[in-house]
Backbone as numpy.savetxt, mean C-alpha at the origin, in Angstrom:
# Nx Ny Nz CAx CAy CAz Cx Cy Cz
-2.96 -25.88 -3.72 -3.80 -24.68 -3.72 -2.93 -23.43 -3.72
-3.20 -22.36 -4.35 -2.53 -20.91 -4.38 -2.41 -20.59 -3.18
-1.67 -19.36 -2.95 -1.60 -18.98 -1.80 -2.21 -17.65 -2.15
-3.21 -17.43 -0.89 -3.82 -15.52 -1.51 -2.38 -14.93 -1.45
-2.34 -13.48 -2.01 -1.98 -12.73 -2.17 -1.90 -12.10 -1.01
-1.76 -11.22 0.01 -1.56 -10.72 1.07 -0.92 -9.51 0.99
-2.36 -8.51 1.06 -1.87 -7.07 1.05 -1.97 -6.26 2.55
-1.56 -5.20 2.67 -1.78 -4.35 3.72 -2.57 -3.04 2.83
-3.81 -2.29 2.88 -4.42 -1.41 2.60 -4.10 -0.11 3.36
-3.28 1.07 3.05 -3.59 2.27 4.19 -4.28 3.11 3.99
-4.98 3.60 4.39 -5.82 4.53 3.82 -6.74 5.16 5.06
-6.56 6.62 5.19 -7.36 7.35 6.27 -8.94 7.37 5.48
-9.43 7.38 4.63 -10.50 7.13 4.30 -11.21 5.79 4.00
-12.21 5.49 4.90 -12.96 4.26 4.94 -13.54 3.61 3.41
-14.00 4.36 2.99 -14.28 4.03 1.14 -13.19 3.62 0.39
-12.32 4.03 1.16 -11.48 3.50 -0.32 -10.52 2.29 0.79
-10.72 2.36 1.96 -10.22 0.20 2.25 -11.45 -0.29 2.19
-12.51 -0.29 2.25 -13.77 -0.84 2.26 -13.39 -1.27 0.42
-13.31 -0.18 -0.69 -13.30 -0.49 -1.88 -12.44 -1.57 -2.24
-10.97 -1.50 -1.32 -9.69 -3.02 -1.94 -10.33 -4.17 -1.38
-11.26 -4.11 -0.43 -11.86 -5.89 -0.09 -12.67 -6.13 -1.62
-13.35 -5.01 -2.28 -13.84 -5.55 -3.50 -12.91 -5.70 -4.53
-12.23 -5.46 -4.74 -10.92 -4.99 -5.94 -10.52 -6.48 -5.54
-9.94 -6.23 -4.57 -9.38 -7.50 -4.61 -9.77 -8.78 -2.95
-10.55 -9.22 -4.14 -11.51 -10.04 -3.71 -10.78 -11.45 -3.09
-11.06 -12.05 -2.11 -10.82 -14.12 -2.01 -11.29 -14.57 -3.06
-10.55 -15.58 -3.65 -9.24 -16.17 -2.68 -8.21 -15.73 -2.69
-8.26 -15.32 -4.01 -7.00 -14.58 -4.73 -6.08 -14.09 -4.22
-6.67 -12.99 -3.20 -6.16 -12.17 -2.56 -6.76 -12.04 -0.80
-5.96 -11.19 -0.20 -6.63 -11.28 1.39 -6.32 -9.78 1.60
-6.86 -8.81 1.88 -6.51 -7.62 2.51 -7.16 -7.44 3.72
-5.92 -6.59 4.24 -6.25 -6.27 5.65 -5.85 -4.73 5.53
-7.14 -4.16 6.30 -6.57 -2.23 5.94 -5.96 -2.00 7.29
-5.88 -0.76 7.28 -4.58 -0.21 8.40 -5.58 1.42 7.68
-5.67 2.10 8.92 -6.84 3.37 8.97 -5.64 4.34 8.74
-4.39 4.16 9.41 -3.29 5.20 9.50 -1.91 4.52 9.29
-0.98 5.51 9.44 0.11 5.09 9.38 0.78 4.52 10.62
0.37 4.70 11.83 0.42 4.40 12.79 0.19 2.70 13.17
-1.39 2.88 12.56 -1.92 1.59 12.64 -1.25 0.60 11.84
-1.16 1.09 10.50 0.06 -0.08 9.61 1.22 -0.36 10.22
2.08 0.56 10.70 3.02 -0.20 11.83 3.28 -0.84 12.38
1.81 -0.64 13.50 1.48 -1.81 14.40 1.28 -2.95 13.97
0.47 -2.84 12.75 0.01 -4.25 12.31 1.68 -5.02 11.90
2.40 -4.14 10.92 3.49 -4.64 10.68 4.36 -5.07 11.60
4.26 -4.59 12.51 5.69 -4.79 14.37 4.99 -6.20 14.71
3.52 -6.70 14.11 3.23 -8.09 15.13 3.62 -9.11 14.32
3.68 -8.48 12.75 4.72 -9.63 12.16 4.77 -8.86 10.90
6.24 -8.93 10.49 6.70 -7.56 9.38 6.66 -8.26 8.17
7.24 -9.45 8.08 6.77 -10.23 6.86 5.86 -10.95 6.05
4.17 -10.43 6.93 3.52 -11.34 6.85 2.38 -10.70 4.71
2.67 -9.49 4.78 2.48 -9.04 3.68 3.30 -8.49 2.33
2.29 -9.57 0.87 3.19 -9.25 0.16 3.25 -8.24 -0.63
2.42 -7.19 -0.53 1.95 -5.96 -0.74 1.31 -5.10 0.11
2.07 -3.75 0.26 1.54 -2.99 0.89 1.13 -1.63 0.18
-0.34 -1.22 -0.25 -0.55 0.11 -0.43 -0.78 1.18 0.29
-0.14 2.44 0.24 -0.28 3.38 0.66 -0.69 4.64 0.60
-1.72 5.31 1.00 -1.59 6.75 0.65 -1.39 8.10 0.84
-0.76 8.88 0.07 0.29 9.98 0.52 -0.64 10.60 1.74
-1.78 11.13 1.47 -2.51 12.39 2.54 -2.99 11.51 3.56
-2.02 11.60 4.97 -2.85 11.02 5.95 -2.14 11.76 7.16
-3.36 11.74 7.93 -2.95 12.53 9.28 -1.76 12.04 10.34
-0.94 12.85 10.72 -0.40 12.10 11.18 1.33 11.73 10.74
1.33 10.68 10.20 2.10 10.00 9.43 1.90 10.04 7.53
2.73 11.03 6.67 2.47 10.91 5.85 2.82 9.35 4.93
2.09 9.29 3.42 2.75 7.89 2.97 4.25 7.73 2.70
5.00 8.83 2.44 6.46 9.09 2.58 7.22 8.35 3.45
6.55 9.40 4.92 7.29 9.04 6.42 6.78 7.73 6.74
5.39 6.81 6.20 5.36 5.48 6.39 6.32 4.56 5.67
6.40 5.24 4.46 7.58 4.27 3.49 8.64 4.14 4.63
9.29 5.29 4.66 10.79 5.47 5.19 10.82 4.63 6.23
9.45 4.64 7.26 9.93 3.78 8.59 9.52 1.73 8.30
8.94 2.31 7.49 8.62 0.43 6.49 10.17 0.17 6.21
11.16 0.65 5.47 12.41 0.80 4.98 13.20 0.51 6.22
12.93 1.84 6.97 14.25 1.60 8.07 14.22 0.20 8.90
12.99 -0.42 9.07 12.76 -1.66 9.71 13.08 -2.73 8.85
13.36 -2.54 7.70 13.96 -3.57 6.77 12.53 -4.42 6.14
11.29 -4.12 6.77 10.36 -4.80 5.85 10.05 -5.21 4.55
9.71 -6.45 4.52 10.26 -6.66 2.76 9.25 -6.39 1.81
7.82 -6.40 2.10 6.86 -6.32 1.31 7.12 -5.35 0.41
6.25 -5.39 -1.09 6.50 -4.14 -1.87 5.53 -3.21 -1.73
5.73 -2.19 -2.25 5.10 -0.75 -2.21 4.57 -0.11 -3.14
2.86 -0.05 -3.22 2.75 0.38 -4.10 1.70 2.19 -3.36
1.81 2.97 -4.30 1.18 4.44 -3.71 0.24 4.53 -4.38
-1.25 5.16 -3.57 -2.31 5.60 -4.52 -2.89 6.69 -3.94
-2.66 7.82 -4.71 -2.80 9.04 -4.21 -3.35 10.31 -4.79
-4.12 11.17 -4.73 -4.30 12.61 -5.55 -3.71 13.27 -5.41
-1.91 13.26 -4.53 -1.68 14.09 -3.95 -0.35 13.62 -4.58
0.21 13.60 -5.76 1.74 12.76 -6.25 2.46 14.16 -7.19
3.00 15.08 -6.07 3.74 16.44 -7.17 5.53 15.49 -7.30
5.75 16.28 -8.11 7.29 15.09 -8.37 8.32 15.13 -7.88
8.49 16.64 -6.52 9.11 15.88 -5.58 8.82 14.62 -4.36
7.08 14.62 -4.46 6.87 13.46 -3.68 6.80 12.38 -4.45
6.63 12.18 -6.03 7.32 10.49 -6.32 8.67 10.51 -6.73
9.46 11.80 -6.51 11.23 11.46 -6.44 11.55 10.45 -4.90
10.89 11.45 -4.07 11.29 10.89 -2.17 11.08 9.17 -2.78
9.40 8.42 -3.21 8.93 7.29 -3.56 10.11 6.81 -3.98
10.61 7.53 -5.49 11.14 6.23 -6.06 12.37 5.94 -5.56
13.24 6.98 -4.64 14.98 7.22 -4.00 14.43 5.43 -3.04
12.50 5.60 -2.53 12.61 4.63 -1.53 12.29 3.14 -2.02
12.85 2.81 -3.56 12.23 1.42 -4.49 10.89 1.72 -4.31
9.95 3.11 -4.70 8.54 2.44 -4.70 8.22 3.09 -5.68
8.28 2.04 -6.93 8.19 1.97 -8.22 6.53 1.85 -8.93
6.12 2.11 -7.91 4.16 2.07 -8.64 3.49 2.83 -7.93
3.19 3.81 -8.39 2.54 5.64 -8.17 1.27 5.48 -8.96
0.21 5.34 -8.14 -1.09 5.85 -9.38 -1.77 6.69 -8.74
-2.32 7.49 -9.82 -3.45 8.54 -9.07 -4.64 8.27 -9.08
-5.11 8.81 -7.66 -7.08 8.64 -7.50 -7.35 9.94 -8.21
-8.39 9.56 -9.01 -9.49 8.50 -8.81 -8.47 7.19 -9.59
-8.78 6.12 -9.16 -7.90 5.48 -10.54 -8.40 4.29 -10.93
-7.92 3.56 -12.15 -9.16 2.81 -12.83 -9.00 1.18 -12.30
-9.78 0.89 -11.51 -9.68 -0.76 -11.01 -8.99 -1.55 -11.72
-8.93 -1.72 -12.98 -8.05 -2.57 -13.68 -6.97 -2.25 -13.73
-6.31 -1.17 -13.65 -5.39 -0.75 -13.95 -4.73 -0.65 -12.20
-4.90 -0.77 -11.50 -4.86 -0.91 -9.96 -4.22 -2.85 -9.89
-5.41 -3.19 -10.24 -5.16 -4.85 -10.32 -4.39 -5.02 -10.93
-3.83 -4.90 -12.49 -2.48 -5.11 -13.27 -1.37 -5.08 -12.60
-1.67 -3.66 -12.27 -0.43 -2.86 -11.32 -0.04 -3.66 -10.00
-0.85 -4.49 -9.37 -0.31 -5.04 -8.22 0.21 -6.24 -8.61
-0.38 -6.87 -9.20 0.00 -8.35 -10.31 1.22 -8.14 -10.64
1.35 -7.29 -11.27 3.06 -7.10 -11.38 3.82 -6.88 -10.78
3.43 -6.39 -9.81 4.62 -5.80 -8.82 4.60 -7.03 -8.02
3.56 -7.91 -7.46 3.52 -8.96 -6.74 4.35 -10.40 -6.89
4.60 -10.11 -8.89 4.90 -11.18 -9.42 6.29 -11.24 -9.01
């Protein structure tokens, strides 16, 4: 049997982790959201390897998706990184890409093109 896919969702807005349980649906896949950057942490500190994708997005209180990359990084976490954001000017996907996070899309953005995008990066 496959193994799901295993993402981490961040997102300070409830609609759009509520939206990746549909996107990406079981079995295929398993997501678990994280409300903040804070909260993705935590989830990550109870076990750092347990996801093989993590999305993030730039505008969040708190902890931006930047300063979450960087401390994902400094902890050596291996999962990959992908950003989904309205908020991507090109010094914030220079900071992204200096941190390997090679898949930047902007909201609104088109479900298929979301799903491709993780498929590949997952592969």
């Amino acid at each position: 049997m496959e193994v799901a896919l295993k993402i981490l969702a961040v997102d300070d807005e409830p609609s759009i982790t509520q939206s990746m349980h549909f996107i990406f649906a079981g079995p295929r896949y398993e997501v678990t959201d994280a409300q903040d950057g804070d909260d993705a942490l935590a989830r990550l500190g109870a076990n750092s390897n347990v996801y093989d994708v993590i999305i993030v997005d730039q505008k969040m209180p708190h902890l931006t998706g930047v300063e979450l990359v960087q401390e994902i990084r400094k902890r050596g976490i291996a999962g990959k990184i992908m950003v989904l954001s309205a908020h991507l000017s090109p010094e914030i996907r220079e900071a992204y890409e200096q941190m390997d996070v090679h898949v930047l899309l902007d909201k609104p953005f088109d479900i298929h093109e979301l799903r491709l995008a993780l498929d590949r990066l997952a592969a």
